[in-house]
CSV table of C-alpha atoms in Angstrom, one decimal:
chain,number,residue,atom,x,y,z
A,1,MET,CA,0.5,0.0,-0.4
A,2,LYS,CA,1.7,4.0,-0.5
A,3,HIS,CA,2.0,6.6,1.3
A,4,ARG,CA,0.2,8.7,0.9
A,5,ILE,CA,0.8,13.1,1.6
A,6,TYR,CA,-1.6,15.5,2.8
A,7,VAL,CA,-0.7,18.8,0.9
A,8,VAL,CA,-3.1,20.8,2.3
A,9,GLY,CA,-4.0,24.7,2.5
A,10,MET,CA,-4.7,26.6,5.5
A,11,GLY,CA,-7.3,29.2,3.8
A,12,PRO,CA,-5.9,32.9,4.4
A,13,GLY,CA,-4.6,32.3,8.3
A,14,GLN,CA,-8.1,31.9,11.0
A,15,GLU,CA,-9.0,28.7,11.9
A,16,ASN,CA,-12.6,28.9,11.2
A,17,MET,CA,-11.4,30.2,7.3
A,18,MET,CA,-10.2,26.9,7.1
A,19,THR,CA,-12.4,24.1,5.8
A,20,GLN,CA,-13.3,21.1,7.6
A,21,GLU,CA,-11.6,18.6,4.9
A,22,ALA,CA,-8.2,20.3,6.2
A,23,MET,CA,-8.6,20.5,9.8
A,24,GLN,CA,-10.6,16.6,9.7
A,25,VAL,CA,-6.9,16.3,8.2
A,26,LEU,CA,-4.4,18.0,10.2
A,27,GLU,CA,-6.5,16.3,13.4
A,28,ALA,CA,-5.9,12.6,11.5
A,29,SER,CA,-2.1,13.3,10.8
A,30,ASP,CA,1.1,12.5,12.5
A,31,VAL,CA,3.2,14.8,11.3
A,32,ILE,CA,2.7,18.5,10.2
A,33,ILE,CA,5.6,20.4,7.9
A,34,GLY,CA,5.3,23.1,7.0
A,35,TYR,CA,7.2,27.4,6.9
A,36,THR,CA,7.0,28.6,10.0
A,37,VAL,CA,4.7,31.1,10.2
A,38,TYR,CA,2.0,29.3,9.6
A,39,LEU,CA,3.0,26.4,12.3
A,40,LYS,CA,2.5,28.6,14.8
A,41,LEU,CA,-0.6,29.4,13.8
A,42,LEU,CA,-2.2,25.7,14.2
A,43,GLY,CA,0.1,26.1,18.0
A,44,GLU,CA,-1.9,25.0,20.9
A,45,ARG,CA,-4.0,22.9,19.3
A,46,PHE,CA,-1.3,20.5,17.3
A,47,GLY,CA,0.9,21.4,20.1
A,48,CYS,CA,0.8,17.0,20.9
A,49,LYS,CA,2.0,16.4,17.3
A,50,GLU,CA,5.2,15.7,15.4
A,51,LEU,CA,5.5,20.2,13.7
A,52,LEU,CA,8.1,20.8,11.6
A,53,SER,CA,10.1,23.1,9.7
A,54,THR,CA,12.7,24.3,7.3
A,55,PRO,CA,14.0,27.5,6.4
A,56,MET,CA,12.4,29.8,3.9
A,57,ARG,CA,13.5,29.4,0.9
A,58,GLN,CA,14.3,25.3,1.0
A,59,GLU,CA,11.3,24.5,-0.3
A,60,ARG,CA,12.7,21.4,-1.9
A,61,GLU,CA,14.0,20.0,1.7
A,62,ARG,CA,10.8,21.0,2.9
A,63,CYS,CA,8.8,18.5,0.5
A,64,GLN,CA,12.0,15.5,0.9
A,65,MET,CA,11.3,15.8,4.3
A,66,CYS,CA,7.5,15.6,3.5
A,67,PHE,CA,8.5,12.0,2.1
A,68,GLU,CA,10.8,10.6,4.1
A,69,LYS,CA,8.4,11.2,7.0
A,70,ALA,CA,6.0,9.3,5.4
A,71,ARG,CA,8.1,6.1,4.2
A,72,GLU,CA,8.2,5.9,8.0
A,73,GLY,CA,5.5,5.1,8.1
A,74,LYS,CA,4.0,8.2,9.7
A,75,LYS,CA,0.5,10.5,8.7
A,76,VAL,CA,2.2,13.8,6.9
A,77,ALA,CA,0.2,16.7,6.1
A,78,LEU,CA,2.3,20.1,4.2
A,79,ILE,CA,1.0,22.8,5.2
A,80,CYS,CA,0.2,26.1,3.4
A,81,SER,CA,-1.4,29.4,3.5
A,82,GLY,CA,-4.4,30.1,1.5
A,83,ASP,CA,-4.5,27.0,-1.1
A,84,ALA,CA,-2.1,24.8,-2.0
A,85,GLY,CA,-2.0,24.9,-5.6
A,86,ILE,CA,-2.1,28.1,-5.9
A,87,TYR,CA,1.2,29.5,-5.4
A,88,GLY,CA,1.6,27.0,-2.7
A,89,MET,CA,3.4,23.8,-2.6
A,90,ALA,CA,1.1,21.3,-4.1
A,91,SER,CA,3.5,21.3,-7.8
A,92,LEU,CA,7.0,21.0,-6.2
A,93,MET,CA,5.3,18.3,-4.6
A,94,LEU,CA,4.4,16.7,-7.4
A,95,GLU,CA,7.4,17.4,-9.1
A,96,ILE,CA,8.9,16.3,-6.2
A,97,GLY,CA,6.7,13.1,-5.7
A,98,LYS,CA,8.4,11.3,-9.1
A,99,LEU,CA,11.5,9.7,-6.8
A,100,TYR,CA,9.1,8.5,-5.3
A,101,ASP,CA,7.2,6.2,-6.5
A,102,ASP,CA,5.7,4.1,-3.3
A,103,CYS,CA,3.6,7.9,-2.2
A,104,ILE,CA,0.6,9.5,-3.1
A,105,ILE,CA,-0.4,12.9,-3.0
A,106,GLU,CA,-3.4,14.2,-2.4
A,107,VAL,CA,-3.6,18.2,-2.5
A,108,ILE,CA,-6.3,19.5,0.1
A,109,PRO,CA,-7.9,22.4,-1.6
A,110,GLY,CA,-8.5,26.2,0.9
A,111,ILE,CA,-9.5,30.2,0.9
A,112,THR,CA,-6.6,31.3,-1.4
A,113,ALA,CA,-5.9,35.2,-0.7
A,114,ALA,CA,-8.0,36.5,-3.9
A,115,SER,CA,-11.3,34.9,-2.8
A,116,SER,CA,-10.1,36.1,1.5
A,117,GLY,CA,-9.7,38.9,0.3
A,118,ALA,CA,-12.5,40.1,-2.4
A,119,ALA,CA,-14.4,39.4,0.1
A,120,VAL,CA,-13.7,42.5,2.8
A,121,LEU,CA,-13.0,44.8,-0.4
A,122,GLY,CA,-16.6,43.0,-1.7
A,123,ALA,CA,-17.1,41.5,-5.1
A,124,PRO,CA,-14.0,42.7,-7.3
A,125,LEU,CA,-13.3,39.3,-9.5
A,126,ASN,CA,-17.4,38.4,-10.1
A,127,HIS,CA,-16.2,38.2,-13.3
A,128,ASP,CA,-13.8,36.8,-15.4
A,129,PHE,CA,-10.4,37.7,-13.9
A,130,CYS,CA,-6.7,37.2,-13.9
A,131,VAL,CA,-4.3,36.5,-10.1
A,132,ILE,CA,-0.5,38.0,-11.1
A,133,SER,CA,3.1,37.1,-8.3
A,134,LEU,CA,4.9,40.2,-9.0
A,135,SER,CA,7.4,37.9,-7.4
A,136,ASP,CA,10.5,37.8,-9.9
A,137,LEU,CA,12.0,35.5,-7.1
A,138,LEU,CA,11.4,32.4,-9.5
A,139,THR,CA,9.5,33.5,-12.3
A,140,PRO,CA,11.5,36.3,-15.2
A,141,TRP,CA,10.3,39.8,-14.8
A,142,GLU,CA,9.7,39.7,-18.4
A,143,ARG,CA,7.2,36.9,-18.5
A,144,ILE,CA,5.5,39.3,-15.8
A,145,LYS,CA,5.3,42.0,-17.7
A,146,LYS,CA,3.8,39.8,-20.7
A,147,ARG,CA,1.0,38.8,-18.8
A,148,LEU,CA,0.3,42.3,-17.5
A,149,ILE,CA,-0.1,43.3,-20.4
A,150,ALA,CA,-2.2,39.8,-21.7
A,151,ALA,CA,-4.3,40.7,-18.2
A,152,ALA,CA,-5.2,44.8,-19.1
A,153,GLU,CA,-6.1,43.9,-23.2
A,154,GLY,CA,-8.4,40.8,-22.2
A,155,ASP,CA,-10.2,43.6,-19.3
A,156,PHE,CA,-9.5,41.4,-16.5
A,157,ALA,CA,-10.7,41.6,-12.7
A,158,MET,CA,-7.2,41.2,-11.9
A,159,ALA,CA,-5.9,39.6,-8.3
A,160,ILE,CA,-1.9,40.5,-7.8
A,161,TYR,CA,0.2,38.6,-5.7
A,162,ASN,CA,3.2,39.2,-3.8
A,163,PRO,CA,2.8,42.7,-5.3
A,164,SER,CA,5.9,44.1,-2.8
A,165,SER,CA,8.9,43.5,-0.4
A,166,HIS,CA,11.9,44.9,0.5
A,167,LYS,CA,13.7,44.5,-2.3
A,168,ARG,CA,10.9,45.0,-5.4
A,169,ALA,CA,9.6,48.1,-3.4
A,170,ASP,CA,9.2,49.6,-6.5
A,171,TYR,CA,7.3,47.1,-8.2
A,172,LEU,CA,4.2,47.5,-7.6
A,173,GLU,CA,4.6,50.5,-9.0
A,174,ARG,CA,6.3,49.5,-11.9
A,175,ALA,CA,3.4,46.9,-12.8
A,176,CYS,CA,0.2,50.0,-12.6
A,177,ARG,CA,2.4,52.0,-14.8
A,178,ILE,CA,2.4,48.6,-17.1
A,179,LEU,CA,-1.0,48.5,-17.1
A,180,MET,CA,-1.2,51.8,-17.6
A,181,GLU,CA,0.1,52.0,-20.6
A,182,HIS,CA,-2.1,49.8,-21.5
A,183,GLY,CA,-5.2,50.2,-21.3
A,184,VAL,CA,-6.2,50.9,-17.6
A,185,GLU,CA,-7.1,54.6,-17.5
A,186,PRO,CA,-6.4,56.6,-14.3
A,187,GLU,CA,-10.0,56.7,-12.9
A,188,ARG,CA,-10.2,52.4,-12.8
A,189,ALA,CA,-11.7,51.2,-9.2
A,190,CYS,CA,-8.6,49.6,-7.5
A,191,GLY,CA,-8.6,48.6,-4.0
A,192,TYR,CA,-5.7,46.4,-2.4
A,193,VAL,CA,-6.3,44.2,1.3
A,194,GLU,CA,-3.6,43.9,3.8
A,195,ASN,CA,-3.5,41.3,7.0
A,196,ILE,CA,-5.8,39.0,5.0
A,197,GLY,CA,-8.1,37.0,7.7
A,198,ARG,CA,-5.9,38.8,10.8
A,199,ASP,CA,-7.4,41.2,13.6
A,200,ASP,CA,-5.8,44.1,12.1
A,201,THR,CA,-6.8,43.3,8.1
A,202,LYS,CA,-7.5,46.7,5.9
A,203,ALA,CA,-9.0,47.5,3.3
A,204,VAL,CA,-8.4,49.9,1.0
A,205,THR,CA,-10.8,51.1,-1.9
A,206,LEU,CA,-9.1,53.7,-4.8
A,207,PRO,CA,-9.1,54.4,-8.2
A,208,MET,CA,-5.3,53.7,-10.4
A,209,GLU,CA,-3.7,56.9,-10.5
A,210,GLU,CA,-4.0,56.4,-6.4
A,211,LEU,CA,-2.4,53.2,-6.0
A,212,VAL,CA,0.1,54.1,-8.6
A,213,HIS,CA,1.9,56.1,-5.9
A,214,THR,CA,0.6,53.3,-2.6
A,215,PRO,CA,3.6,52.3,-1.0
A,216,VAL,CA,1.9,48.1,0.4
A,217,ASN,CA,3.7,45.5,2.4
A,218,MET,CA,4.4,42.4,2.1
A,219,PHE,CA,1.1,41.5,3.8
A,220,THR,CA,-0.5,42.6,0.6
A,221,THR,CA,-3.2,41.8,-2.3
A,222,VAL,CA,-4.0,44.7,-5.2
A,223,PHE,CA,-7.5,43.7,-6.7
A,224,ILE,CA,-8.0,46.7,-9.6
A,225,GLY,CA,-10.9,46.1,-11.4
A,226,ASN,CA,-12.5,45.9,-14.5
A,227,SER,CA,-13.6,48.1,-17.3
A,228,GLN,CA,-16.6,47.4,-15.3
A,229,THR,CA,-16.3,47.6,-12.2
A,230,LYS,CA,-17.6,50.2,-9.6
A,231,ILE,CA,-17.0,50.7,-6.1
A,232,ILE,CA,-20.3,51.7,-4.6
A,233,ASP,CA,-20.7,52.6,-0.5
A,234,GLY,CA,-17.1,52.0,-0.1
A,235,LYS,CA,-17.0,48.4,-2.1
A,236,LEU,CA,-15.0,47.4,-5.1
A,237,VAL,CA,-17.4,45.8,-7.1
A,238,THR,CA,-17.5,44.0,-10.5
A,239,PRO,CA,-20.8,43.4,-12.2
A,240,ARG,CA,-21.5,39.9,-13.1
A,241,GLY,CA,-23.9,41.2,-15.8
A,242,TYR,CA,-27.6,41.7,-14.8
A,243,HIS,CA,-29.8,44.9,-15.3
A,244,ILE,CA,-30.8,46.3,-12.0
B,1,MET,CA,-28.9,49.5,13.5
B,2,LYS,CA,-28.4,48.0,10.2
B,3,HIS,CA,-29.3,44.3,9.3
B,4,ARG,CA,-26.4,42.4,7.9
B,5,ILE,CA,-26.8,41.0,4.9
B,6,TYR,CA,-24.7,37.6,4.7
B,7,VAL,CA,-23.6,36.1,0.5
B,8,VAL,CA,-22.2,32.4,2.1
B,9,GLY,CA,-20.3,30.4,-0.4
B,10,MET,CA,-20.8,27.1,-0.3
B,11,GLY,CA,-17.9,25.8,-2.1
B,12,PRO,CA,-17.8,22.1,-4.5
B,13,GLY,CA,-21.3,20.7,-2.5
B,14,GLN,CA,-20.3,18.2,0.2
B,15,GLU,CA,-20.1,19.8,3.3
B,16,ASN,CA,-16.9,18.8,4.9
B,17,MET,CA,-15.5,21.7,2.3
B,18,MET,CA,-17.6,24.2,3.4
B,19,THR,CA,-15.6,26.6,5.4
B,20,GLN,CA,-16.4,26.8,9.3
B,21,GLU,CA,-16.8,30.2,9.1
B,22,ALA,CA,-19.2,29.6,6.3
B,23,MET,CA,-21.0,26.8,8.8
B,24,GLN,CA,-21.4,29.3,11.4
B,25,VAL,CA,-22.8,31.5,9.2
B,26,LEU,CA,-25.4,29.5,8.1
B,27,GLU,CA,-26.1,28.5,11.0
B,28,ALA,CA,-27.1,31.9,12.8
B,29,SER,CA,-29.5,32.5,10.3
B,30,ASP,CA,-33.0,32.4,10.4
B,31,VAL,CA,-33.6,32.0,7.0
B,32,ILE,CA,-31.4,30.7,4.1
B,33,ILE,CA,-31.7,31.7,0.8
B,34,GLY,CA,-30.9,30.5,-2.2
B,35,TYR,CA,-31.3,28.2,-5.6
B,36,THR,CA,-32.7,24.9,-5.5
B,37,VAL,CA,-30.7,22.6,-5.9
B,38,TYR,CA,-28.2,24.6,-2.7
B,39,LEU,CA,-31.3,24.8,-0.9
B,40,LYS,CA,-30.9,20.8,-1.3
B,41,LEU,CA,-27.4,19.6,-0.6
B,42,LEU,CA,-28.1,21.8,2.4
B,43,GLY,CA,-31.7,19.6,3.2
B,44,GLU,CA,-31.7,17.9,6.5
B,45,ARG,CA,-29.3,19.8,8.7
B,46,PHE,CA,-31.0,23.3,8.0
B,47,GLY,CA,-34.4,21.8,7.6
B,48,CYS,CA,-36.1,23.5,11.1
B,49,LYS,CA,-34.9,27.4,9.5
B,50,GLU,CA,-37.1,29.0,6.7
B,51,LEU,CA,-35.5,27.6,3.1
B,52,LEU,CA,-36.7,30.2,0.6
B,53,SER,CA,-35.9,29.8,-3.2
B,54,THR,CA,-36.5,31.6,-6.8
B,55,PRO,CA,-36.7,29.9,-9.9
B,56,MET,CA,-33.3,29.7,-12.2
B,57,ARG,CA,-32.7,33.1,-13.6
B,58,GLN,CA,-35.0,34.5,-11.2
B,59,GLU,CA,-31.6,35.6,-9.2
B,60,ARG,CA,-32.9,40.0,-9.3
B,61,GLU,CA,-36.0,38.3,-7.1
B,62,ARG,CA,-33.1,36.7,-5.2
B,63,CYS,CA,-32.2,39.3,-4.4
B,64,GLN,CA,-34.8,41.4,-3.5
B,65,MET,CA,-36.1,38.5,-1.5
B,66,CYS,CA,-33.6,39.3,0.8
B,67,PHE,CA,-33.1,42.2,2.1
B,68,GLU,CA,-36.9,42.3,2.1
B,69,LYS,CA,-36.6,39.7,4.5
B,70,ALA,CA,-33.9,41.6,6.4
B,71,ARG,CA,-35.9,43.8,7.4
B,72,GLU,CA,-38.5,41.9,8.8
B,73,GLY,CA,-35.8,41.3,11.4
B,74,LYS,CA,-35.1,38.0,10.0
B,75,LYS,CA,-31.2,36.8,10.3
B,76,VAL,CA,-30.3,36.3,6.4
B,77,ALA,CA,-27.7,33.9,4.3
B,78,LEU,CA,-28.4,33.5,0.2
B,79,ILE,CA,-26.5,30.8,-0.6
B,80,CYS,CA,-24.1,30.0,-3.5
B,81,SER,CA,-22.3,27.7,-5.1
B,82,GLY,CA,-18.3,28.0,-5.0
B,83,ASP,CA,-17.0,31.7,-3.8
B,84,ALA,CA,-19.9,34.0,-3.4
B,85,GLY,CA,-18.0,36.3,-5.3
B,86,ILE,CA,-16.4,34.4,-8.4
B,87,TYR,CA,-19.4,34.3,-10.8
B,88,GLY,CA,-22.0,34.1,-7.4
B,89,MET,CA,-24.2,36.4,-6.2
B,90,ALA,CA,-22.1,38.9,-4.8
B,91,SER,CA,-21.7,42.1,-7.1
B,92,LEU,CA,-25.5,42.2,-7.2
B,93,MET,CA,-26.3,41.9,-3.5
B,94,LEU,CA,-23.9,44.7,-4.0
B,95,GLU,CA,-24.9,46.3,-6.4
B,96,ILE,CA,-29.1,46.3,-5.2
B,97,GLY,CA,-28.2,47.4,-2.0
B,98,LYS,CA,-27.4,51.2,-2.9
B,99,LEU,CA,-31.7,50.8,-3.0
B,100,TYR,CA,-31.8,49.2,0.7
B,101,ASP,CA,-29.6,51.5,2.7
B,102,ASP,CA,-30.3,50.3,6.2
B,103,CYS,CA,-28.6,46.6,5.2
B,104,ILE,CA,-25.6,46.2,5.2
B,105,ILE,CA,-23.7,42.9,2.8
B,106,GLU,CA,-21.1,40.8,4.4
B,107,VAL,CA,-19.6,38.5,2.0
B,108,ILE,CA,-18.0,35.1,3.3
B,109,PRO,CA,-15.8,32.8,0.3
B,110,GLY,CA,-15.6,29.9,-0.5
B,111,ILE,CA,-13.8,27.3,-2.0
B,112,THR,CA,-14.2,28.1,-6.2
B,113,ALA,CA,-14.2,25.4,-9.0
B,114,ALA,CA,-10.8,26.4,-9.6
B,115,SER,CA,-9.0,25.7,-6.4
B,116,SER,CA,-11.7,22.9,-5.9
B,117,GLY,CA,-10.9,21.3,-9.1
B,118,ALA,CA,-7.6,21.6,-9.8
B,119,ALA,CA,-6.4,19.2,-6.6
B,120,VAL,CA,-8.5,17.0,-7.5
B,121,LEU,CA,-6.2,17.1,-10.9
B,122,GLY,CA,-2.4,17.9,-9.6
B,123,ALA,CA,-1.8,21.6,-9.5
B,124,PRO,CA,-3.1,23.4,-12.8
B,125,LEU,CA,-3.1,26.5,-11.2
B,126,ASN,CA,0.2,26.9,-9.2
B,127,HIS,CA,1.4,29.9,-11.0
B,128,ASP,CA,-0.2,33.0,-13.2
B,129,PHE,CA,-3.2,32.1,-14.0
B,130,CYS,CA,-7.1,32.8,-15.4
B,131,VAL,CA,-10.5,32.6,-14.9
B,132,ILE,CA,-12.8,32.6,-17.9
B,133,SER,CA,-16.3,31.9,-17.9
B,134,LEU,CA,-17.8,30.7,-21.4
B,135,SER,CA,-21.2,31.4,-20.4
B,136,ASP,CA,-22.5,33.9,-23.2
B,137,LEU,CA,-25.4,34.5,-21.3
B,138,LEU,CA,-24.6,38.1,-19.6
B,139,THR,CA,-21.6,38.1,-21.3
B,140,PRO,CA,-21.3,39.0,-25.2
B,141,TRP,CA,-19.5,36.9,-26.1
B,142,GLU,CA,-16.6,39.2,-28.6
B,143,ARG,CA,-15.7,40.0,-25.5
B,144,ILE,CA,-15.6,36.2,-23.9
B,145,LYS,CA,-13.2,36.0,-27.4
B,146,LYS,CA,-11.2,39.0,-26.1
B,147,ARG,CA,-10.3,37.5,-22.9
B,148,LEU,CA,-9.1,33.5,-24.1
B,149,ILE,CA,-6.9,35.1,-26.5
B,150,ALA,CA,-5.6,37.2,-23.8
B,151,ALA,CA,-5.2,34.8,-21.4
B,152,ALA,CA,-3.0,32.6,-24.4
B,153,GLU,CA,-0.7,35.2,-25.9
B,154,GLY,CA,-0.4,35.6,-22.0
B,155,ASP,CA,0.4,32.1,-21.4
B,156,PHE,CA,-1.7,32.3,-18.7
B,157,ALA,CA,-3.1,29.0,-17.0
B,158,MET,CA,-6.3,28.6,-17.4
B,159,ALA,CA,-9.9,27.6,-15.0
B,160,ILE,CA,-12.6,28.1,-17.8
B,161,TYR,CA,-15.8,27.4,-16.3
B,162,ASN,CA,-19.0,26.7,-18.2
B,163,PRO,CA,-17.9,25.2,-20.6
B,164,SER,CA,-20.7,23.5,-22.1
B,165,SER,CA,-24.6,23.3,-21.6
B,166,HIS,CA,-27.6,22.4,-23.5
B,167,LYS,CA,-27.7,25.4,-26.1
B,168,ARG,CA,-23.8,25.8,-26.0
B,169,ALA,CA,-22.7,22.2,-26.4
B,170,ASP,CA,-19.5,24.0,-28.9
B,171,TYR,CA,-18.6,26.5,-26.7
B,172,LEU,CA,-16.4,24.0,-25.8
B,173,GLU,CA,-14.7,23.5,-29.5
B,174,ARG,CA,-15.4,27.3,-30.2
B,175,ALA,CA,-13.1,28.0,-27.7
B,176,CYS,CA,-10.2,25.7,-27.9
B,177,ARG,CA,-9.9,26.7,-31.6
B,178,ILE,CA,-9.2,30.4,-30.2
B,179,LEU,CA,-6.8,29.2,-28.0
B,180,MET,CA,-5.0,27.2,-31.1
B,181,GLU,CA,-5.3,29.6,-33.5
B,182,HIS,CA,-3.3,32.1,-30.5
B,183,GLY,CA,-0.4,30.0,-29.4
B,184,VAL,CA,-1.6,26.6,-28.0
B,185,GLU,CA,0.1,23.9,-29.1
B,186,PRO,CA,-1.8,21.1,-30.1
B,187,GLU,CA,0.2,19.0,-27.2
B,188,ARG,CA,-0.4,22.0,-24.7
B,189,ALA,CA,-1.6,19.4,-21.5
B,190,CYS,CA,-5.1,20.2,-20.5
B,191,GLY,CA,-7.8,18.4,-18.2
B,192,TYR,CA,-11.6,18.6,-17.2
B,193,VAL,CA,-13.4,17.8,-13.4
B,194,GLU,CA,-17.0,16.5,-13.5
B,195,ASN,CA,-18.6,16.7,-10.7
B,196,ILE,CA,-16.3,18.4,-8.0
B,197,GLY,CA,-16.7,17.6,-4.3
B,198,ARG,CA,-19.5,14.3,-5.4
B,199,ASP,CA,-19.8,11.4,-5.1
B,200,ASP,CA,-19.5,11.1,-9.0
B,201,THR,CA,-16.6,13.4,-8.7
B,202,LYS,CA,-14.7,11.9,-12.5
B,203,ALA,CA,-11.1,13.7,-13.1
B,204,VAL,CA,-9.8,13.8,-17.0
B,205,THR,CA,-5.7,14.7,-18.3
B,206,LEU,CA,-5.2,15.2,-21.8
B,207,PRO,CA,-3.9,17.3,-25.0
B,208,MET,CA,-5.5,19.5,-26.3
B,209,GLU,CA,-6.2,18.2,-29.5
B,210,GLU,CA,-8.1,15.9,-28.0
B,211,LEU,CA,-10.2,18.3,-25.6
B,212,VAL,CA,-11.2,20.4,-28.9
B,213,HIS,CA,-13.2,17.2,-29.0
B,214,THR,CA,-14.2,15.7,-26.4
B,215,PRO,CA,-18.0,16.6,-25.3
B,216,VAL,CA,-17.8,17.7,-21.3
B,217,ASN,CA,-20.9,18.5,-19.9
B,218,MET,CA,-22.7,21.7,-17.2
B,219,PHE,CA,-20.6,20.4,-14.1
B,220,THR,CA,-17.5,20.8,-16.2
B,221,THR,CA,-14.4,22.8,-15.1
B,222,VAL,CA,-12.5,23.0,-17.6
B,223,PHE,CA,-8.4,23.5,-17.0
B,224,ILE,CA,-5.5,24.7,-19.7
B,225,GLY,CA,-2.4,24.6,-18.7
B,226,ASN,CA,0.8,26.8,-19.5
B,227,SER,CA,3.1,26.4,-21.5
B,228,GLN,CA,4.9,25.0,-19.1
B,229,THR,CA,2.7,22.6,-17.9
B,230,LYS,CA,3.5,18.8,-17.6
B,231,ILE,CA,1.3,15.5,-16.8
B,232,ILE,CA,3.0,13.0,-14.6
B,233,ASP,CA,1.6,10.0,-13.0
B,234,GLY,CA,-1.6,11.3,-14.6
B,235,LYS,CA,-1.6,14.8,-12.4
B,236,LEU,CA,-2.1,18.0,-14.2
B,237,VAL,CA,1.3,20.1,-12.7
B,238,THR,CA,2.2,23.5,-13.3
B,239,PRO,CA,5.6,24.2,-11.6
B,240,ARG,CA,6.5,27.0,-9.6
B,241,GLY,CA,9.5,27.3,-11.1
B,242,TYR,CA,11.2,25.5,-8.9
B,243,HIS,CA,14.6,23.4,-10.5
B,244,ILE,CA,14.8,20.2,-8.9
């Protein structure tokens, strides 16, 4: 019988925004592996289990640890923030899994920041949309730029992940300027959410011409409306197309 | 004090794929309003509550019913499948809410088919992606076509919602042909999932040249890989960019 390893999306952070399926999988596991910050979020409830981590950027080692622990006969869950399959560890686990044919990987979805952030802002993704990460750690900037241009030309609503970091303080500004060069008007309705799913969640709606000058931190998800998006009573709303 | 109305994403269908927050909101409500099929999914557990519906395509009437019930002093939850803010009722509620300034709308996110379907297939959305609906009920086909072209040109992974219906039996084929005319190769790794979150879930991976000839039903979500996507042991995997 093969060893089954679960890759679990924890959602934005608050325990009640996890699915019951995700909670059940964690409760049934012997070992929970993840980035330290996420393990701390679980903390008390799962203190009796083996909690393991590797430093940031050692994602491959974290995956290998999962397979090694599973081969010891342990029930293993690898946790990711948001959705395990959206900028999470699911694909790396499936790629490395080629080397461990006695293991099966099962992905348990979670609420990604596009969903949870959109809910805080109103309904900015209520029509066709793109999700784009501005992190160029693993993706060449030219590819990110190409996708921003395509998203603008396709008149998609957008959720922008990883809009900023210490080393990339001006990336959101760069992205906004690219969008504006390709048809996004200065008046375009936009918004951002900081610290989704935590006590100090902060949500702001603003036009593109202000967003371009707004510094955001690395715990922020940015939303760009499509050409139909409106701000209604402080909420960011992309209509589905009904006649009101 | 204002009346608070919750618009709740139920996820793909199985109760354990709802978030605990969504379940708590439904448990605390007096009236649950939604499309009949979703009310039936809730059925037994919430039989003691007032369950109301309107026929399909009477979405405006369903929203108005929420506001009227809230004004009677009832705690109201409007349920949507998947995520309330992704092709759900959140934006229509916020638009109609302009007429009811004694009411506040709160959106409770859920697992959308892009997340839940991706988890079944592997990790097809593990890099930048688009979500596009092929339904032209509320969106002109020319706009859908423009977005398909942009998604292909931006080399996005894609989740395609509403790929088919009785009246639109050939829409997925039309969409695939548009994608192939704009750079998606016949070998492109694709997949689809039928009946996500139900006992008879069916997941298939296949190349674009087969997908174009494959009839799918209206309970299907289709996934198109980006140029890096691979099929590994029957799973659809879009790499994040790590060197393995």
